Coordinates of C-alpha atoms in Angstrom, one line a residue:
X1 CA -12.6 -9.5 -12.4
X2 CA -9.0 -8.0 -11.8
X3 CA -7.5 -9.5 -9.0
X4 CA -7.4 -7.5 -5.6
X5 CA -3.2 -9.0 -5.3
X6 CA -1.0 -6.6 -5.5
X7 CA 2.1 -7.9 -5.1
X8 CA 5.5 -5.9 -3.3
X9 CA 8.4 -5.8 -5.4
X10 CA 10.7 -4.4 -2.8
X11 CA 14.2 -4.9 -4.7
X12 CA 16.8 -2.4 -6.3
X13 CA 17.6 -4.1 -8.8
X14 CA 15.8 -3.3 -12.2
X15 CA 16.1 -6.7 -13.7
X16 CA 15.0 -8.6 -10.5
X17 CA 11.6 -6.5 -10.3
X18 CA 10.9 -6.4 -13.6
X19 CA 11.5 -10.3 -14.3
X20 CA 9.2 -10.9 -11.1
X21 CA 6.5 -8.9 -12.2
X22 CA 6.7 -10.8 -15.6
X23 CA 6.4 -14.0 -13.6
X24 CA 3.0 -12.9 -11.7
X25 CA 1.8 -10.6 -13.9
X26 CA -1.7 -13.0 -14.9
X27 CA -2.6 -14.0 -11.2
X28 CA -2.4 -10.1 -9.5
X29 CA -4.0 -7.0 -10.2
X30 CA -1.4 -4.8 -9.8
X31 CA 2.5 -4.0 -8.9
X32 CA 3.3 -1.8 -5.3
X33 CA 6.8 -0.3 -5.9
X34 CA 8.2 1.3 -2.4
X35 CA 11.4 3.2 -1.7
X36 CA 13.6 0.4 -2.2
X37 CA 12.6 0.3 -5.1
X38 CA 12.2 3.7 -6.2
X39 CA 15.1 5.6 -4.3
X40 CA 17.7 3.2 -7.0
X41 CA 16.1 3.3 -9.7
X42 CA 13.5 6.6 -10.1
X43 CA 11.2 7.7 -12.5
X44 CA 12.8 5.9 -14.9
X45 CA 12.8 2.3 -13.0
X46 CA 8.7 3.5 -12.8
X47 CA 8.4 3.6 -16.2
X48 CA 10.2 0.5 -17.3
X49 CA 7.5 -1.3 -14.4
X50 CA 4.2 0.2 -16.2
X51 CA 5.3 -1.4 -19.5
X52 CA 4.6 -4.5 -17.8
X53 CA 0.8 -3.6 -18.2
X54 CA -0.3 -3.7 -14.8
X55 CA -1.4 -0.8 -12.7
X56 CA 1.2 0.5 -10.3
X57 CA 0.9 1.6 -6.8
X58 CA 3.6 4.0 -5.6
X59 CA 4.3 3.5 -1.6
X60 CA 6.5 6.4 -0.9
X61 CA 4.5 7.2 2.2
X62 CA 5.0 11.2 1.8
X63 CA 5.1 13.0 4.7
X64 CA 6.6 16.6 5.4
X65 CA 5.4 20.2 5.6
X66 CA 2.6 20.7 2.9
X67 CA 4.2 22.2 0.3
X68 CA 6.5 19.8 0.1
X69 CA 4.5 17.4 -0.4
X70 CA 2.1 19.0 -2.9
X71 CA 5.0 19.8 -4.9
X72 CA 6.6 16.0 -4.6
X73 CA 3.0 14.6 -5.6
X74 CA 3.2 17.3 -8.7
X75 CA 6.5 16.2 -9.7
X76 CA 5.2 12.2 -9.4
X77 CA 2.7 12.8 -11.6
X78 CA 3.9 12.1 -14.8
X79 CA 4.5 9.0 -13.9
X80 CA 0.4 8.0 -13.1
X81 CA 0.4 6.0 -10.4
X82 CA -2.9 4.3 -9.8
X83 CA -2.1 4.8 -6.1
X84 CA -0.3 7.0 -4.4
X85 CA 1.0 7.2 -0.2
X86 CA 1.2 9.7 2.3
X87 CA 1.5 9.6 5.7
X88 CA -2.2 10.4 7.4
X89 CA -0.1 11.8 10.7
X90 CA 1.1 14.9 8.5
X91 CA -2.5 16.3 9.3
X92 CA -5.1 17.7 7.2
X93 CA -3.2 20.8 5.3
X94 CA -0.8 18.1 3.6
X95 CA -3.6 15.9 2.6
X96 CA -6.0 18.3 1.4
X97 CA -2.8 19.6 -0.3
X98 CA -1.7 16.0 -1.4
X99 CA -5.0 15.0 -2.6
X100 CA -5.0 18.2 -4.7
X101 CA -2.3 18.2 -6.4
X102 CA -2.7 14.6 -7.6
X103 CA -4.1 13.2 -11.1
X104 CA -7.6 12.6 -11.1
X105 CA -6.7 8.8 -12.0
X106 CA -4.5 8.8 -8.8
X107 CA -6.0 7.7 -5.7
X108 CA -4.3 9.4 -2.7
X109 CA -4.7 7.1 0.5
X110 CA -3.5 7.8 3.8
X111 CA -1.0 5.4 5.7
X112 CA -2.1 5.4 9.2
X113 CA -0.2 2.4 11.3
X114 CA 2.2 0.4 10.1
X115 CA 1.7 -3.3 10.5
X116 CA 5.2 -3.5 11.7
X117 CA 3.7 -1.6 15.1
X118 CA 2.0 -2.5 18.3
X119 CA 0.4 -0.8 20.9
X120 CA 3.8 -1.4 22.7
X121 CA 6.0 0.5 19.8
X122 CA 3.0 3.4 19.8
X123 CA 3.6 4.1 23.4
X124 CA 7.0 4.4 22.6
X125 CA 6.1 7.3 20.6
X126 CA 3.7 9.1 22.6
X127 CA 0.7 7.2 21.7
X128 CA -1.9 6.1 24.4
X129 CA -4.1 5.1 22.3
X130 CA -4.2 1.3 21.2
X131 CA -3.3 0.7 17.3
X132 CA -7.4 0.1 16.1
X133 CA -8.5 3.8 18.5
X134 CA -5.4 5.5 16.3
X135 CA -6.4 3.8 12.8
X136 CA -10.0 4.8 13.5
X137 CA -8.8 8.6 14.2
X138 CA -6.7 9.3 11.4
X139 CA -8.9 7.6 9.0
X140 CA -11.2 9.6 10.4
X141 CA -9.0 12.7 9.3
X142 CA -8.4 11.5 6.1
X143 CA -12.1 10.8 5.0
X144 CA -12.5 14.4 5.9
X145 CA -9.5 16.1 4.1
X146 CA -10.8 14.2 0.8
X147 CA -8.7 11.5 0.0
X148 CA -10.1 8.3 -0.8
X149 CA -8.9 5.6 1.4
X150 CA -6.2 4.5 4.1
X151 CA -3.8 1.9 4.8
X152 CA -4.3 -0.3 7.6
X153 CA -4.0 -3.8 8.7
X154 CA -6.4 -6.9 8.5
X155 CA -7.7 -6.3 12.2
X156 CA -8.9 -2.7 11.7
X157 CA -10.6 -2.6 8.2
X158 CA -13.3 -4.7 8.8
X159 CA -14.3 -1.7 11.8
X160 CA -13.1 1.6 9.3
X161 CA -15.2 -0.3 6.5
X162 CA -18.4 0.3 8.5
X163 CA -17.8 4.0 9.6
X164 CA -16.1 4.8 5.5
X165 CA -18.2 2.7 3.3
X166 CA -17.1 4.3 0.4
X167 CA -13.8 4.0 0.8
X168 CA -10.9 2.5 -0.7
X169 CA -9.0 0.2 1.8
X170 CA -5.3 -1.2 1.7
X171 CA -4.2 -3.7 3.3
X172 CA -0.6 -4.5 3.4
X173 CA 1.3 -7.4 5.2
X174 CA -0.9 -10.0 4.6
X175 CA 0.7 -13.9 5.2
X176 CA -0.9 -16.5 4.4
X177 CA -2.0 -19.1 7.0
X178 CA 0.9 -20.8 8.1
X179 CA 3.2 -18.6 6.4
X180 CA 6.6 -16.3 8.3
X181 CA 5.5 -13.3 10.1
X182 CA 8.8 -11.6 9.5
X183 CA 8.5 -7.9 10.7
X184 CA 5.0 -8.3 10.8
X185 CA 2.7 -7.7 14.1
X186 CA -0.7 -6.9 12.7
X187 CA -1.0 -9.4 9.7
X188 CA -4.3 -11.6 9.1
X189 CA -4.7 -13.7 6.5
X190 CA -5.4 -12.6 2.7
X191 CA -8.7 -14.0 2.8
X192 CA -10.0 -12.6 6.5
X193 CA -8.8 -9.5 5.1
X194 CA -10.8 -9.4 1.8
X195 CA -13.4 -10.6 3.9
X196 CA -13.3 -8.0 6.5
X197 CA -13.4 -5.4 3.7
X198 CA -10.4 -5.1 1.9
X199 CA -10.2 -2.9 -1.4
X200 CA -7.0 -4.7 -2.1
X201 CA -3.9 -6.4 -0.4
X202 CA -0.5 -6.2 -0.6
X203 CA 1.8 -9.6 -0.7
X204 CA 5.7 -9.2 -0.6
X205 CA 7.7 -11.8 0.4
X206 CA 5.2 -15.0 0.2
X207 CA 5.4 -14.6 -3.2
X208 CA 8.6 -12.5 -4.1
X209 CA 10.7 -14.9 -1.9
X210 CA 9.0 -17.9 -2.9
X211 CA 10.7 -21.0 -5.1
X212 CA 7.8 -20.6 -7.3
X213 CA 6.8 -16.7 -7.4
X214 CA 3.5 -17.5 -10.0
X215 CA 2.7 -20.6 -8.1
X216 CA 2.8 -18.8 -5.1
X217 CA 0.6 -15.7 -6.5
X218 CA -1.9 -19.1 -7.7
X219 CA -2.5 -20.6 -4.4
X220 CA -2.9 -17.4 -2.5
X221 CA -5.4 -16.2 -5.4
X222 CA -7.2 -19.3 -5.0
X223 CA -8.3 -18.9 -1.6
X224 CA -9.8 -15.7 -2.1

């Protein structure tokens, strides 16, 4: 069974990420390359990565008028990301236009709130709403437009599983018990979040940061 790790390689530097990815590469199922990543090094530093053999998921979160973003998915698709990000609070025309314009072997999943937020930071941009009420909603929006899952943390997926059963669920920011919280607000374990209904999860810096990156990528793959 492929493992549901994917692990962050949030780095500019070529060499780094692609030596890193090398380490891991047997104990996750895939690679999540972000803008760090991709605003230094391209399509090019994308390619190099999928010679590594392991699918790649492509956190750009898009989000802009819909034609933009249509034609930014077209122009990403050479490169056949597994997954693909946009931002769910770009509304329905630039999802249904997203979704569209991607390869059938992309799956387009919305971002809704970032586990770097609280209901705190929300009200600080105009929403009342607490952060699982605003996950629920734009999920919501983006089962309807088409596209085939979200993003969303550990504390909500267990509650968007139920009302999406089909759907294909990210969770990002995951720490493992014990483990630094960083910039992290809305984390749960990797485990709870599997078990609440994760599709897969997203590990950065407990194992890109780690002394031992593979033994790292071991121990948290051994508790799920």
């Amino acid at each position: 069974m492929t493992s549901p790790i994917y692990v962050a390689i949030d780095t500019p530097d070529l060499a780094r990420a692609q030596n890193l990815a090398k380490s891991v590469h047997r104990h996750v199922g895939g690679i999540k390359l972000g803008l760090e990543f991709f605003c230094a090094n391209g399509h090019h530093g994308v390619h190099e990565m999928a010679k590594i053999g392991l699918p790649i998921f492509l956190d750009l979160k898009l989000h802009d008028i819909p034609n933009t973003v249509a034609k930014a998915v077209q122009a990403l698709h050479v490169l056949e990301p597994a997954i693909l990000t946009v931002h769910a609070a770009g509304g329905r025309a630039m999802l249904e236009d997203a979704k569209a314009a991607a390869g059938v072997h992309t799956k387009v999943v919305a971002v809704t709130v970032l586990t770097s937020l609280d209901a705190s930071d929300l009200n600080e941009i105009g929403v009342a709403r607490n952060a699982a009420a605003q996950v629920e909603r734009l999920a919501d929006l983006a089962q309807d437009a088409g596209l085939d899952g979200i993003v969303c943390s550990g504390e909500e997926v267990g509650l968007i599983r139920k009302r999406w059963p089909g759907g294909f669920f990210v969770v990002p920011g995951v720490r493992p018990a014990g483990g630094a919280m960083g910039d992290q607000k809305r984390a749960v374990t990797p485990r709870a979040a599997i078990d609440a209904g994760a599709s897969i999860i997203v590990v950065g810096r407990p194992i890109s940061q780690a002394k031992d990156p593979d033994m790292a990528a071991r121990e948290i793959e051994a508790t799920l």
